[in-house]
mmCIF file with all atom_site columns, C-alpha atoms in Angstrom:
data_model
loop_
_atom_site.group_PDB
_atom_site.id
_atom_site.type_symbol
_atom_site.label_atom_id
_atom_site.label_alt_id
_atom_site.label_comp_id
_atom_site.label_asym_id
_atom_site.label_entity_id
_atom_site.label_seq_id
_atom_site.pdbx_PDB_ins_code
_atom_site.Cartn_x
_atom_site.Cartn_y
_atom_site.Cartn_z
_atom_site.occupancy
_atom_site.B_iso_or_equiv
_atom_site.pdbx_formal_charge
_atom_site.auth_seq_id
_atom_site.auth_comp_id
_atom_site.auth_asym_id
_atom_site.auth_atom_id
_atom_site.pdbx_PDB_model_num
ATOM 1   C CA . MET A 1 1   ? 8.916  -76.797 47.499 1.00 67.00 ? 1356 MET A CA 1
ATOM 2   C CA . PRO A 1 2   ? 10.993 -78.026 50.724 1.00 77.00 ? 1357 PRO A CA 1
ATOM 3   C CA . LEU A 1 3   ? 14.328 -79.233 49.404 1.00 92.00 ? 1358 LEU A CA 1
ATOM 4   C CA . PRO A 1 4   ? 14.951 -82.902 50.058 1.00 93.00 ? 1359 PRO A CA 1
ATOM 5   C CA . LEU A 1 5   ? 18.339 -82.394 51.372 1.00 96.00 ? 1360 LEU A CA 1
ATOM 6   C CA . PHE A 1 6   ? 16.717 -81.631 54.911 1.00 95.00 ? 1361 PHE A CA 1
ATOM 7   C CA . ARG A 1 7   ? 14.915 -84.591 55.111 1.00 94.00 ? 1362 ARG A CA 1
ATOM 8   C CA . LEU A 1 8   ? 17.984 -86.319 55.138 1.00 96.00 ? 1363 LEU A CA 1
ATOM 9   C CA . PRO A 1 9   ? 21.010 -87.485 57.674 1.00 95.00 ? 1364 PRO A CA 1
ATOM 10  C CA . PRO A 1 10  ? 24.322 -85.782 57.716 1.00 92.00 ? 1365 PRO A CA 1
ATOM 11  C CA . LEU A 1 11  ? 26.302 -88.333 55.735 1.00 90.00 ? 1366 LEU A CA 1
ATOM 12  C CA . SER A 1 12  ? 23.770 -88.457 53.179 1.00 96.00 ? 1367 SER A CA 1
ATOM 13  C CA . GLN A 1 13  ? 23.289 -84.411 53.010 1.00 97.00 ? 1368 GLN A CA 1
ATOM 14  C CA . ARG A 1 14  ? 26.871 -84.459 52.350 1.00 97.00 ? 1369 ARG A CA 1
ATOM 15  C CA . ARG A 1 15  ? 26.699 -86.609 49.340 1.00 97.00 ? 1370 ARG A CA 1
ATOM 16  C CA . TRP A 1 16  ? 23.541 -85.213 47.903 1.00 97.00 ? 1371 TRP A CA 1
ATOM 17  C CA . LEU A 1 17  ? 25.094 -81.625 48.387 1.00 98.00 ? 1372 LEU A CA 1
ATOM 18  C CA . ALA A 1 18  ? 28.038 -83.030 46.376 1.00 98.00 ? 1373 ALA A CA 1
ATOM 19  C CA . GLU A 1 19  ? 26.013 -84.670 43.673 1.00 97.00 ? 1374 GLU A CA 1
ATOM 20  C CA . ALA A 1 20  ? 23.980 -81.802 43.199 1.00 97.00 ? 1375 ALA A CA 1
ATOM 21  C CA . LEU A 1 21  ? 26.897 -79.148 42.925 1.00 98.00 ? 1376 LEU A CA 1
ATOM 22  C CA . ALA A 1 22  ? 28.376 -81.557 40.376 1.00 97.00 ? 1377 ALA A CA 1
ATOM 23  C CA . ARG A 1 23  ? 25.423 -80.935 37.764 1.00 96.00 ? 1378 ARG A CA 1
ATOM 24  C CA . PRO A 1 24  ? 25.490 -78.044 35.198 1.00 95.00 ? 1379 PRO A CA 1
ATOM 25  C CA . THR A 1 25  ? 24.682 -74.668 36.497 1.00 95.00 ? 1380 THR A CA 1
ATOM 26  C CA . PRO A 1 26  ? 20.980 -74.285 35.856 1.00 96.00 ? 1381 PRO A CA 1
ATOM 27  C CA . PRO A 1 27  ? 20.078 -70.830 33.938 1.00 95.00 ? 1382 PRO A CA 1
ATOM 28  C CA . SER A 1 28  ? 18.126 -69.869 36.822 1.00 94.00 ? 1383 SER A CA 1
ATOM 29  C CA . ALA A 1 29  ? 21.340 -69.146 38.786 1.00 95.00 ? 1384 ALA A CA 1
ATOM 30  C CA . ARG A 1 30  ? 23.492 -67.575 36.565 1.00 92.00 ? 1385 ARG A CA 1
ATOM 31  C CA . ASN A 1 31  ? 23.612 -64.027 35.751 1.00 85.00 ? 1386 ASN A CA 1
ATOM 32  C CA . LEU A 1 32  ? 22.321 -62.991 38.999 1.00 86.00 ? 1387 LEU A CA 1
ATOM 33  C CA . SER A 1 33  ? 24.849 -60.063 39.243 1.00 82.00 ? 1388 SER A CA 1
ATOM 34  C CA . ASP A 1 34  ? 23.146 -56.641 38.638 1.00 72.00 ? 1389 ASP A CA 1
ATOM 35  C CA . GLY A 1 35  ? 25.822 -55.252 36.322 1.00 68.00 ? 1390 GLY A CA 1
ATOM 36  C CA . PHE A 1 36  ? 26.164 -52.144 38.610 1.00 70.00 ? 1391 PHE A CA 1
ATOM 37  C CA . ARG A 1 37  ? 29.733 -51.162 39.419 1.00 64.00 ? 1392 ARG A CA 1
ATOM 38  C CA . LEU A 1 38  ? 30.625 -48.515 42.038 1.00 65.00 ? 1393 LEU A CA 1
ATOM 39  C CA . PRO A 1 39  ? 32.175 -45.121 40.463 1.00 63.00 ? 1394 PRO A CA 1
ATOM 40  C CA . GLY A 1 40  ? 36.173 -45.681 39.853 1.00 65.00 ? 1395 GLY A CA 1
ATOM 41  C CA . ARG A 1 41  ? 35.709 -49.704 39.645 1.00 66.00 ? 1396 ARG A CA 1
ATOM 42  C CA . GLY A 1 42  ? 35.247 -50.184 36.146 1.00 68.00 ? 1397 GLY A CA 1
ATOM 43  C CA . GLY A 1 43  ? 37.574 -52.441 33.910 1.00 77.00 ? 1398 GLY A CA 1
ATOM 44  C CA . GLU A 1 44  ? 38.388 -56.035 33.979 1.00 83.00 ? 1399 GLU A CA 1
ATOM 45  C CA . PRO A 1 45  ? 36.957 -57.650 37.318 1.00 87.00 ? 1400 PRO A CA 1
ATOM 46  C CA . THR A 1 46  ? 39.750 -59.220 39.890 1.00 92.00 ? 1401 THR A CA 1
ATOM 47  C CA . PRO A 1 47  ? 39.280 -62.651 40.296 1.00 96.00 ? 1402 PRO A CA 1
ATOM 48  C CA . ALA A 1 48  ? 38.099 -63.929 44.040 1.00 97.00 ? 1403 ALA A CA 1
ATOM 49  C CA . ALA A 1 49  ? 36.945 -66.745 45.702 1.00 98.00 ? 1404 ALA A CA 1
ATOM 50  C CA . VAL A 1 50  ? 34.440 -66.998 48.894 1.00 98.00 ? 1405 VAL A CA 1
ATOM 51  C CA . LEU A 1 51  ? 33.935 -70.269 51.219 1.00 98.00 ? 1406 LEU A CA 1
ATOM 52  C CA . VAL A 1 52  ? 30.106 -70.978 51.692 1.00 98.00 ? 1407 VAL A CA 1
ATOM 53  C CA . PRO A 1 53  ? 30.677 -72.543 54.883 1.00 98.00 ? 1408 PRO A CA 1
ATOM 54  C CA . LEU A 1 54  ? 28.256 -75.239 55.844 1.00 98.00 ? 1409 LEU A CA 1
ATOM 55  C CA . VAL A 1 55  ? 28.641 -76.467 59.232 1.00 98.00 ? 1410 VAL A CA 1
ATOM 56  C CA . ASN A 1 56  ? 27.176 -79.866 60.437 1.00 97.00 ? 1411 ASN A CA 1
ATOM 57  C CA . ARG A 1 57  ? 25.304 -78.892 63.993 1.00 97.00 ? 1412 ARG A CA 1
ATOM 58  C CA . PRO A 1 58  ? 23.130 -81.546 65.822 1.00 95.00 ? 1413 PRO A CA 1
ATOM 59  C CA . HIS A 1 59  ? 20.089 -79.135 65.025 1.00 94.00 ? 1414 HIS A CA 1
ATOM 60  C CA . GLY A 1 60  ? 20.814 -78.771 61.229 1.00 96.00 ? 1415 GLY A CA 1
ATOM 61  C CA . LEU A 1 61  ? 23.127 -77.540 58.924 1.00 98.00 ? 1416 LEU A CA 1
ATOM 62  C CA . GLN A 1 62  ? 24.577 -73.918 59.498 1.00 98.00 ? 1417 GLN A CA 1
ATOM 63  C CA . VAL A 1 63  ? 26.301 -71.433 57.378 1.00 98.00 ? 1418 VAL A CA 1
ATOM 64  C CA . LEU A 1 64  ? 29.194 -69.733 58.758 1.00 98.00 ? 1419 LEU A CA 1
ATOM 65  C CA . LEU A 1 65  ? 29.120 -65.891 58.016 1.00 98.00 ? 1420 LEU A CA 1
ATOM 66  C CA . THR A 1 66  ? 31.520 -62.792 58.981 1.00 96.00 ? 1421 THR A CA 1
ATOM 67  C CA . GLN A 1 67  ? 30.614 -59.305 59.490 1.00 92.00 ? 1422 GLN A CA 1
ATOM 68  C CA . ARG A 1 68  ? 33.273 -57.027 58.422 1.00 85.00 ? 1423 ARG A CA 1
ATOM 69  C CA . THR A 1 69  ? 34.842 -54.386 60.121 1.00 85.00 ? 1424 THR A CA 1
ATOM 70  C CA . ALA A 1 70  ? 33.444 -50.950 60.042 1.00 70.00 ? 1425 ALA A CA 1
ATOM 71  C CA . HIS A 1 71  ? 36.716 -49.053 58.831 1.00 60.00 ? 1426 HIS A CA 1
ATOM 72  C CA . LEU A 1 72  ? 37.294 -51.235 55.728 1.00 56.00 ? 1427 LEU A CA 1
ATOM 73  C CA . SER A 1 73  ? 37.606 -49.860 52.080 1.00 53.00 ? 1428 SER A CA 1
ATOM 74  C CA . ASP A 1 74  ? 35.222 -52.451 50.454 1.00 53.00 ? 1429 ASP A CA 1
ATOM 75  C CA . HIS A 1 75  ? 31.785 -53.982 52.036 1.00 50.00 ? 1430 HIS A CA 1
ATOM 76  C CA . ALA A 1 76  ? 32.521 -52.104 55.337 1.00 52.00 ? 1431 ALA A CA 1
ATOM 77  C CA . GLY A 1 77  ? 30.095 -53.560 58.080 1.00 68.00 ? 1432 GLY A CA 1
ATOM 78  C CA . GLN A 1 78  ? 28.284 -55.950 55.897 1.00 86.00 ? 1433 GLN A CA 1
ATOM 79  C CA . ILE A 1 79  ? 28.019 -59.395 56.543 1.00 94.00 ? 1434 ILE A CA 1
ATOM 80  C CA . SER A 1 80  ? 30.149 -61.665 53.999 1.00 94.00 ? 1435 SER A CA 1
ATOM 81  C CA . PHE A 1 81  ? 31.289 -64.990 53.616 1.00 97.00 ? 1436 PHE A CA 1
ATOM 82  C CA . PRO A 1 82  ? 34.943 -65.477 54.364 1.00 97.00 ? 1437 PRO A CA 1
ATOM 83  C CA . GLY A 1 83  ? 37.266 -65.161 51.356 1.00 95.00 ? 1438 GLY A CA 1
ATOM 84  C CA . GLY A 1 84  ? 38.972 -62.727 49.201 1.00 94.00 ? 1439 GLY A CA 1
ATOM 85  C CA . ARG A 1 85  ? 41.025 -62.040 46.046 1.00 94.00 ? 1440 ARG A CA 1
ATOM 86  C CA . VAL A 1 86  ? 42.946 -65.499 44.335 1.00 98.00 ? 1441 VAL A CA 1
ATOM 87  C CA . GLU A 1 87  ? 46.647 -64.683 44.487 1.00 97.00 ? 1442 GLU A CA 1
ATOM 88  C CA . PRO A 1 88  ? 49.230 -65.728 41.824 1.00 96.00 ? 1443 PRO A CA 1
ATOM 89  C CA . GLU A 1 89  ? 50.373 -68.471 44.304 1.00 97.00 ? 1444 GLU A CA 1
ATOM 90  C CA . ASP A 1 90  ? 46.972 -70.005 44.754 1.00 98.00 ? 1445 ASP A CA 1
ATOM 91  C CA . PRO A 1 91  ? 46.654 -73.119 42.984 1.00 98.00 ? 1446 PRO A CA 1
ATOM 92  C CA . SER A 1 92  ? 42.844 -73.279 42.499 1.00 98.00 ? 1447 SER A CA 1
ATOM 93  C CA . HIS A 1 93  ? 39.619 -70.951 43.634 1.00 98.00 ? 1448 HIS A CA 1
ATOM 94  C CA . ALA A 1 94  ? 39.024 -73.335 46.388 1.00 98.00 ? 1449 ALA A CA 1
ATOM 95  C CA . ALA A 1 95  ? 42.659 -73.173 47.927 1.00 98.00 ? 1450 ALA A CA 1
ATOM 96  C CA . ALA A 1 96  ? 42.060 -69.301 47.689 1.00 98.00 ? 1451 ALA A CA 1
ATOM 97  C CA . ALA A 1 97  ? 39.076 -69.688 49.709 1.00 98.00 ? 1452 ALA A CA 1
ATOM 98  C CA . LEU A 1 98  ? 40.478 -72.230 52.097 1.00 98.00 ? 1453 LEU A CA 1
ATOM 99  C CA . ARG A 1 99  ? 43.439 -69.704 52.607 1.00 98.00 ? 1454 ARG A CA 1
ATOM 100 C CA . GLU A 1 100 ? 41.665 -66.649 53.178 1.00 97.00 ? 1455 GLU A CA 1
ATOM 101 C CA . THR A 1 101 ? 38.880 -68.133 55.553 1.00 98.00 ? 1456 THR A CA 1
ATOM 102 C CA . GLN A 1 102 ? 41.846 -69.492 57.674 1.00 97.00 ? 1457 GLN A CA 1
ATOM 103 C CA . GLU A 1 103 ? 43.466 -65.996 57.429 1.00 96.00 ? 1458 GLU A CA 1
ATOM 104 C CA . GLU A 1 104 ? 39.952 -64.481 58.394 1.00 95.00 ? 1459 GLU A CA 1
ATOM 105 C CA . VAL A 1 105 ? 38.626 -66.664 60.968 1.00 97.00 ? 1460 VAL A CA 1
ATOM 106 C CA . GLY A 1 106 ? 40.904 -69.135 61.800 1.00 97.00 ? 1461 GLY A CA 1
ATOM 107 C CA . LEU A 1 107 ? 39.077 -72.019 60.471 1.00 97.00 ? 1462 LEU A CA 1
ATOM 108 C CA . SER A 1 108 ? 41.532 -74.713 59.624 1.00 95.00 ? 1463 SER A CA 1
ATOM 109 C CA . PRO A 1 109 ? 41.108 -76.167 55.952 1.00 96.00 ? 1464 PRO A CA 1
ATOM 110 C CA . GLU A 1 110 ? 41.494 -79.619 57.414 1.00 95.00 ? 1465 GLU A CA 1
ATOM 111 C CA . ARG A 1 111 ? 38.001 -78.956 59.129 1.00 95.00 ? 1466 ARG A CA 1
ATOM 112 C CA . VAL A 1 112 ? 36.520 -78.114 55.467 1.00 97.00 ? 1467 VAL A CA 1
ATOM 113 C CA . ALA A 1 113 ? 35.705 -80.597 52.593 1.00 98.00 ? 1468 ALA A CA 1
ATOM 114 C CA . VAL A 1 114 ? 35.180 -78.876 49.657 1.00 98.00 ? 1469 VAL A CA 1
ATOM 115 C CA . LEU A 1 115 ? 31.983 -80.249 48.085 1.00 98.00 ? 1470 LEU A CA 1
ATOM 116 C CA . GLY A 1 116 ? 32.194 -77.954 44.681 1.00 98.00 ? 1471 GLY A CA 1
ATOM 117 C CA . GLN A 1 117 ? 31.352 -74.466 43.431 1.00 98.00 ? 1472 GLN A CA 1
ATOM 118 C CA . LEU A 1 118 ? 28.705 -72.463 42.053 1.00 98.00 ? 1473 LEU A CA 1
ATOM 119 C CA . ALA A 1 119 ? 28.283 -69.927 39.529 1.00 97.00 ? 1474 ALA A CA 1
ATOM 120 C CA . GLU A 1 120 ? 30.470 -66.639 39.572 1.00 96.00 ? 1475 GLU A CA 1
ATOM 121 C CA . TYR A 1 121 ? 29.162 -63.350 40.900 1.00 95.00 ? 1476 TYR A CA 1
ATOM 122 C CA . GLU A 1 122 ? 30.248 -60.099 40.213 1.00 91.00 ? 1477 GLU A CA 1
ATOM 123 C CA . THR A 1 123 ? 30.699 -57.429 42.821 1.00 89.00 ? 1478 THR A CA 1
ATOM 124 C CA . VAL A 1 124 ? 29.737 -53.433 42.601 1.00 83.00 ? 1479 VAL A CA 1
ATOM 125 C CA . THR A 1 125 ? 33.556 -53.211 43.812 1.00 85.00 ? 1480 THR A CA 1
ATOM 126 C CA . GLY A 1 126 ? 34.921 -54.986 40.878 1.00 88.00 ? 1481 GLY A CA 1
ATOM 127 C CA . PHE A 1 127 ? 35.726 -58.560 41.774 1.00 91.00 ? 1482 PHE A CA 1
ATOM 128 C CA . ARG A 1 128 ? 34.510 -61.726 40.008 1.00 93.00 ? 1483 ARG A CA 1
ATOM 129 C CA . VAL A 1 129 ? 33.809 -64.102 43.106 1.00 96.00 ? 1484 VAL A CA 1
ATOM 130 C CA . THR A 1 130 ? 33.502 -68.111 42.714 1.00 98.00 ? 1485 THR A CA 1
ATOM 131 C CA . PRO A 1 131 ? 31.868 -69.153 45.728 1.00 98.00 ? 1486 PRO A CA 1
ATOM 132 C CA . ILE A 1 132 ? 33.332 -72.464 46.906 1.00 98.00 ? 1487 ILE A CA 1
ATOM 133 C CA . VAL A 1 133 ? 30.948 -74.645 49.076 1.00 98.00 ? 1488 VAL A CA 1
ATOM 134 C CA . GLY A 1 134 ? 32.341 -76.574 51.806 1.00 98.00 ? 1489 GLY A CA 1
ATOM 135 C CA . TRP A 1 135 ? 30.753 -79.221 54.365 1.00 98.00 ? 1490 TRP A CA 1
ATOM 136 C CA . VAL A 1 136 ? 32.647 -77.922 57.936 1.00 98.00 ? 1491 VAL A CA 1
ATOM 137 C CA . GLU A 1 137 ? 32.437 -80.801 60.636 1.00 95.00 ? 1492 GLU A CA 1
ATOM 138 C CA . PRO A 1 138 ? 32.755 -79.366 64.295 1.00 95.00 ? 1493 PRO A CA 1
ATOM 139 C CA . PRO A 1 139 ? 34.533 -79.230 66.681 1.00 94.00 ? 1494 PRO A CA 1
ATOM 140 C CA . PHE A 1 140 ? 36.568 -76.289 65.580 1.00 95.00 ? 1495 PHE A CA 1
ATOM 141 C CA . ASP A 1 141 ? 37.755 -73.023 66.777 1.00 92.00 ? 1496 ASP A CA 1
ATOM 142 C CA . VAL A 1 142 ? 37.350 -69.603 65.407 1.00 94.00 ? 1497 VAL A CA 1
ATOM 143 C CA . LEU A 1 143 ? 40.004 -66.792 65.557 1.00 94.00 ? 1498 LEU A CA 1
ATOM 144 C CA . PRO A 1 144 ? 38.631 -63.591 63.666 1.00 93.00 ? 1499 PRO A CA 1
ATOM 145 C CA . ASP A 1 145 ? 41.371 -61.273 62.438 1.00 91.00 ? 1500 ASP A CA 1
ATOM 146 C CA . PRO A 1 146 ? 40.479 -57.868 64.471 1.00 89.00 ? 1501 PRO A CA 1
ATOM 147 C CA . PHE A 1 147 ? 41.331 -55.735 61.508 1.00 89.00 ? 1502 PHE A CA 1
ATOM 148 C CA . GLU A 1 148 ? 38.814 -57.414 58.845 1.00 88.00 ? 1503 GLU A CA 1
ATOM 149 C CA . VAL A 1 149 ? 36.293 -59.359 61.195 1.00 93.00 ? 1504 VAL A CA 1
ATOM 150 C CA . ALA A 1 150 ? 34.076 -57.946 63.638 1.00 92.00 ? 1505 ALA A CA 1
ATOM 151 C CA . ASP A 1 151 ? 31.881 -60.838 64.344 1.00 93.00 ? 1506 ASP A CA 1
ATOM 152 C CA . VAL A 1 152 ? 31.525 -64.536 63.185 1.00 96.00 ? 1507 VAL A CA 1
ATOM 153 C CA . PHE A 1 153 ? 28.078 -66.309 63.675 1.00 97.00 ? 1508 PHE A CA 1
ATOM 154 C CA . GLU A 1 154 ? 25.690 -68.842 62.161 1.00 98.00 ? 1509 GLU A CA 1
ATOM 155 C CA . VAL A 1 155 ? 22.696 -69.025 60.398 1.00 98.00 ? 1510 VAL A CA 1
ATOM 156 C CA . PRO A 1 156 ? 20.499 -71.889 59.752 1.00 98.00 ? 1511 PRO A CA 1
ATOM 157 C CA . LEU A 1 157 ? 20.866 -73.320 56.216 1.00 98.00 ? 1512 LEU A CA 1
ATOM 158 C CA . ALA A 1 158 ? 17.065 -74.206 56.134 1.00 97.00 ? 1513 ALA A CA 1
ATOM 159 C CA . PHE A 1 159 ? 16.238 -70.479 56.633 1.00 97.00 ? 1514 PHE A CA 1
ATOM 160 C CA . LEU A 1 160 ? 18.507 -69.069 54.033 1.00 97.00 ? 1515 LEU A CA 1
ATOM 161 C CA . LEU A 1 161 ? 16.962 -71.327 51.357 1.00 97.00 ? 1516 LEU A CA 1
ATOM 162 C CA . ASP A 1 162 ? 13.348 -70.512 52.340 1.00 96.00 ? 1517 ASP A CA 1
ATOM 163 C CA . PRO A 1 163 ? 12.220 -68.433 49.296 1.00 94.00 ? 1518 PRO A CA 1
ATOM 164 C CA . ALA A 1 164 ? 9.812  -66.684 51.670 1.00 95.00 ? 1519 ALA A CA 1
ATOM 165 C CA . ASN A 1 165 ? 12.797 -65.256 53.412 1.00 97.00 ? 1520 ASN A CA 1
ATOM 166 C CA . GLN A 1 166 ? 14.480 -64.119 50.209 1.00 96.00 ? 1521 GLN A CA 1
ATOM 167 C CA . GLN A 1 167 ? 13.523 -60.325 49.586 1.00 95.00 ? 1522 GLN A CA 1
ATOM 168 C CA . ARG A 1 168 ? 14.268 -58.055 46.623 1.00 90.00 ? 1523 ARG A CA 1
ATOM 169 C CA . HIS A 1 169 ? 14.991 -54.492 48.177 1.00 86.00 ? 1524 HIS A CA 1
ATOM 170 C CA . PHE A 1 170 ? 16.458 -51.194 46.338 1.00 76.00 ? 1525 PHE A CA 1
ATOM 171 C CA . ARG A 1 171 ? 18.213 -48.395 47.560 1.00 76.00 ? 1526 ARG A CA 1
ATOM 172 C CA . MET A 1 172 ? 18.439 -44.841 45.936 1.00 69.00 ? 1527 MET A CA 1
ATOM 173 C CA . LEU A 1 173 ? 22.316 -43.609 44.955 1.00 69.00 ? 1528 LEU A CA 1
ATOM 174 C CA . GLY A 1 174 ? 21.663 -40.060 43.913 1.00 72.00 ? 1529 GLY A CA 1
ATOM 175 C CA . GLU A 1 175 ? 18.887 -40.360 41.089 1.00 75.00 ? 1530 GLU A CA 1
ATOM 176 C CA . MET A 1 176 ? 19.947 -43.831 40.232 1.00 71.00 ? 1531 MET A CA 1
ATOM 177 C CA . ARG A 1 177 ? 18.087 -46.781 41.979 1.00 76.00 ? 1532 ARG A CA 1
ATOM 178 C CA . ARG A 1 178 ? 19.658 -50.152 42.912 1.00 78.00 ? 1533 ARG A CA 1
ATOM 179 C CA . ASP A 1 179 ? 17.924 -53.164 43.520 1.00 81.00 ? 1534 ASP A CA 1
ATOM 180 C CA . TYR A 1 180 ? 19.354 -56.001 45.412 1.00 87.00 ? 1535 TYR A CA 1
ATOM 181 C CA . TRP A 1 181 ? 18.619 -59.121 47.166 1.00 93.00 ? 1536 TRP A CA 1
ATOM 182 C CA . ALA A 1 182 ? 18.483 -59.267 50.894 1.00 95.00 ? 1537 ALA A CA 1
ATOM 183 C CA . ILE A 1 183 ? 17.824 -62.239 53.414 1.00 97.00 ? 1538 ILE A CA 1
ATOM 184 C CA . PRO A 1 184 ? 17.290 -60.396 56.902 1.00 96.00 ? 1539 PRO A CA 1
ATOM 185 C CA . TYR A 1 185 ? 17.664 -62.725 59.899 1.00 97.00 ? 1540 TYR A CA 1
ATOM 186 C CA . ARG A 1 186 ? 16.711 -61.456 63.195 1.00 94.00 ? 1541 ARG A CA 1
ATOM 187 C CA . ASP A 1 187 ? 18.816 -58.247 64.077 1.00 93.00 ? 1542 ASP A CA 1
ATOM 188 C CA . ARG A 1 188 ? 21.180 -59.355 61.069 1.00 95.00 ? 1543 ARG A CA 1
ATOM 189 C CA . TYR A 1 189 ? 20.686 -57.716 57.507 1.00 95.00 ? 1544 TYR A CA 1
ATOM 190 C CA . ILE A 1 190 ? 22.097 -60.257 55.011 1.00 96.00 ? 1545 ILE A CA 1
ATOM 191 C CA . TRP A 1 191 ? 22.315 -58.385 51.670 1.00 91.00 ? 1546 TRP A CA 1
ATOM 192 C CA . GLY A 1 192 ? 23.910 -57.764 48.414 1.00 90.00 ? 1547 GLY A CA 1
ATOM 193 C CA . ALA A 1 193 ? 26.720 -59.785 47.050 1.00 93.00 ? 1548 ALA A CA 1
ATOM 194 C CA . THR A 1 194 ? 26.314 -62.395 49.941 1.00 96.00 ? 1549 THR A CA 1
ATOM 195 C CA . ALA A 1 195 ? 22.499 -62.874 49.686 1.00 96.00 ? 1550 ALA A CA 1
ATOM 196 C CA . ALA A 1 196 ? 22.700 -62.906 45.818 1.00 96.00 ? 1551 ALA A CA 1
ATOM 197 C CA . MET A 1 197 ? 25.483 -66.114 46.445 1.00 97.00 ? 1552 MET A CA 1
ATOM 198 C CA . LEU A 1 198 ? 22.857 -67.800 48.920 1.00 98.00 ? 1553 LEU A CA 1
ATOM 199 C CA . LEU A 1 199 ? 20.261 -67.138 46.100 1.00 97.00 ? 1554 LEU A CA 1
ATOM 200 C CA . ILE A 1 200 ? 22.860 -68.909 43.375 1.00 97.00 ? 1555 ILE A CA 1
ATOM 201 C CA . LEU A 1 201 ? 22.948 -71.792 45.973 1.00 98.00 ? 1556 LEU A CA 1
ATOM 202 C CA . ASP A 1 202 ? 19.312 -71.949 46.707 1.00 97.00 ? 1557 ASP A CA 1
ATOM 203 C CA . ARG A 1 203 ? 18.415 -71.920 43.038 1.00 97.00 ? 1558 ARG A CA 1
ATOM 204 C CA . THR A 1 204 ? 21.217 -74.909 42.086 1.00 98.00 ? 1559 THR A CA 1
ATOM 205 C CA . LEU A 1 205 ? 20.263 -77.090 44.968 1.00 98.00 ? 1560 LEU A CA 1
ATOM 206 C CA . ARG A 1 206 ? 16.458 -76.625 43.706 1.00 96.00 ? 1561 ARG A CA 1
ATOM 207 C CA . ALA A 1 207 ? 17.296 -77.626 40.274 1.00 96.00 ? 1562 ALA A CA 1
ATOM 208 C CA . ALA A 1 208 ? 19.142 -80.611 41.070 1.00 95.00 ? 1563 ALA A CA 1
ATOM 209 C CA . ALA A 1 209 ? 16.235 -81.656 43.192 1.00 94.00 ? 1564 ALA A CA 1
ATOM 210 C CA . GLU A 1 210 ? 13.779 -81.051 40.383 1.00 92.00 ? 1565 GLU A CA 1
ATOM 211 C CA . ASN A 1 211 ? 15.856 -83.093 37.736 1.00 87.00 ? 1566 ASN A CA 1
ATOM 212 C CA . ALA A 1 212 ? 16.644 -85.985 39.887 1.00 71.00 ? 1567 ALA A CA 1
#
């Protein structure tokens, strides 16, 4: 079922998203973490937050994503949302996501209107991530941190929220099979935590549309 979101003009899209995110999280959007932890990453998860930046372009809403540099210790080379761990001085998860986004890609918090948040997701590296959904109004500049970010790009939200593009893949780690979500887009391979959080967004919005 196509989401009604994509039939609305931009101002109505923004309002519809905020109202959808204000609803209780549906059961289908909870517990999407696979429960797998990398060796040595056990224990209590570290709080973190990412920004899911929805960019209001004339050709439709886009999602701003980053490709991490290849030398990082966690999720090297993978496609991610901008974000990171919540620091003691951060007043909220949303503040942490906006701060990390500015540090990673140079997007000013003044260009982002927070619409709401999604269900938490626990990563294989031991982070409990709260996705913060933000509306980004162009024009804006990006200035990627060369240490952390190899590339910044956008993908149509309609593509990412199309169930036909949401795939279940697996990899073998020795004799252990690890299943995960993936949303390939052109030459980009969006998978793991980022793909799972997009699934959380999709299921949250679909539940809101069904119960409207």
